[in-house]
Amino acid sequence: MCWWRDWDVLVEGLGCAGGGTGMCCLGWGCSIPGVGESQALLQGPSPGGSHSCFSFVPGLGMDFLTLFLVYLCFVLLVTALLCLCSGRKESFLARNVTRASQVLSLVIPTQLQRVAHRVAHGALHRLFHTRSCLFVVLHIALQAAVFGEYTWEVFGYCWELQFHLLLLLLPYLLLAGNMGCFLLCSRANPGIITKSNHASLVKVYAYDGVMFQRGTVCPTCTMEKPARSKHCSVCGTCVHRFDHHCVWLNNCVGASNAAWFLLYLLSLTATATALAAITLSFLSHVVQLSNLLHSTYLDAQGQEHPVEIPFLVQHLFLTFPRIVFMLGFVILLTLVLGGYSAFSLYLAFTNQTTNEWCKSRRFGVSHHVSSHPPDRQVVYKNIYSKGVWRNLKEIFRPPTALERKKKT
């Protein structure tokens, strides 16, 4: 193995400029393990007019793309399951485990079923419905892995390519801001309702008579619920202007830390976007310098073909496997976080919480609420929205009972 750090040698290996060796250096290694008689040669114009050579395994490009798509789908599926399972008394995953156990009960002994049921439901309950630092540790570990790869390889290569220093330092600056928002949001009091502040919080928001009704008592806290509040079963407390319980923060998002959560989400999205953009820019520079787009290759039958996307992706993966996998994860993360950030901004602009948005989907088709006649259809109307700018101001400066009294 030849461990290169000289950029000229690496670029020469990528395109085999000056040709004639019969093998090209892919990244840091001088050969591809497992490449045998089924190799084909890549030919392309070099600066001196000669042809370059390239080692290629026929069919490996499509196999790699298939595996890479499976990898991306797996990460997306796990992310979707985590979102569906968090913060629900009867989660999507728990229901499907129950259904699967009913099917398997035909072939599995009864005693074994009971043991498996207790273990599975106990593990799911502890994982998603009790406060735990597991997802916080996973969150930090993923960030450490991504930034470790960025620092170890991408930063060094981009520095040799003379990328601007401020551009390369941008992800670290965004990471610092993101970690600050993360700590403030996870450690902050989200707006826990206690007996000492209950009287003042009841006066902050008006009851809409549909989603929030006067006189509703929390059976756990034995206090009247203020409008826009909800009891969190994970934390075991009622939270003022409850949005949702975030397992990644190990804390609820409420009136007191909603602004920090929005900034945390936006900074995390910006961090992932910056990492993806810099990494894509680096790989595009690699392709341009190695002159791969103007090359051709000979397949196993000796026919000449121009370099296509599957071949190019395979080559980049064989050259920079960790960078390509990191890029795939970061791109997927950018898409997921971008969508969630857009949804969170929509909620902020319209002065809604996630809890209220989910509940409002049920009204309009509901035909029975205690304060309305049974035969009258209930249509929910958001009475808390005061315009985009005032709604945003309320996120960053939550109203108090005194402020509301002055306005009225």
XYZ file of N, CA, C and O in Angstrom, residues 34 80 91 110 118 134 147 150 170 184 188 202 224 249-250 252 310 327 348 369 374 380 395:
92
model
N -8.807 -7.754 -4.992
C -9.813 -8.567 -5.631
C -9.966 -8.329 -7.115
O -10.794 -8.952 -7.761
N -37.086 7.605 10.163
C -38.547 7.692 10.171
C -39.144 6.942 11.354
O -40.088 7.404 11.992
N -46.680 3.456 20.355
C -45.927 3.859 19.179
C -46.227 2.970 17.993
O -46.745 1.858 18.112
N -45.803 -20.798 24.188
C -46.455 -19.727 24.954
C -45.501 -19.077 25.954
O -45.462 -17.847 26.095
N -42.466 -9.364 27.215
C -42.029 -8.506 28.320
C -40.726 -7.784 27.983
O -40.579 -6.584 28.235
N -29.429 8.076 25.929
C -28.955 7.235 24.825
C -28.909 8.008 23.517
O -27.902 7.985 22.797
N -17.516 14.899 11.666
C -16.482 15.927 11.709
C -15.085 15.314 11.808
O -14.107 15.943 11.365
N -14.368 14.638 8.195
C -14.156 15.917 7.510
C -12.776 16.485 7.845
O -12.045 16.942 6.950
N -15.972 27.214 8.090
C -17.391 27.473 8.283
C -18.116 26.343 9.012
O -18.908 26.615 9.934
N -28.145 24.846 25.543
C -29.145 25.741 26.115
C -30.542 25.142 26.045
O -31.339 25.284 26.979
N -32.346 23.753 29.510
C -33.279 24.797 29.929
C -34.577 24.196 30.458
O -34.971 23.075 30.098
N -52.049 30.373 33.702
C -53.419 30.181 33.237
C -53.923 31.423 32.510
O -54.761 31.342 31.602
N -55.569 22.508 36.943
C -56.239 22.886 35.711
C -55.207 23.182 34.632
O -54.226 23.891 34.872
N -32.713 15.692 22.458
C -32.335 16.670 23.482
C -32.552 16.141 24.886
O -32.084 16.734 25.855
N -33.303 15.036 25.006
C -33.687 14.480 26.303
C -34.425 15.536 27.123
O -34.239 15.642 28.340
N -38.197 18.361 26.907
C -39.358 18.861 26.188
C -39.019 20.187 25.518
O -38.110 20.899 25.931
N -22.519 5.807 -13.256
C -22.203 4.649 -12.397
C -20.707 4.384 -12.290
O -20.189 4.091 -11.203
N -20.582 11.611 2.714
C -21.350 12.527 1.877
C -22.786 12.038 1.725
O -23.734 12.839 1.820
N -43.832 28.261 13.372
C -43.481 29.523 14.025
C -44.195 30.701 13.367
O -44.681 31.612 14.055
N -67.651 17.385 20.582
C -66.822 17.980 21.608
C -67.779 18.419 22.707
O -68.901 18.862 22.429
N -73.944 17.659 19.772
C -73.419 16.442 19.145
C -73.570 16.415 17.639
O -72.802 15.775 16.954
N -61.777 23.639 13.680
C -60.787 24.325 14.519
C -60.278 25.565 13.800
O -59.995 25.551 12.605
N -42.147 33.699 19.808
C -41.246 32.562 19.982
C -40.023 32.977 20.789
O -39.606 32.276 21.724
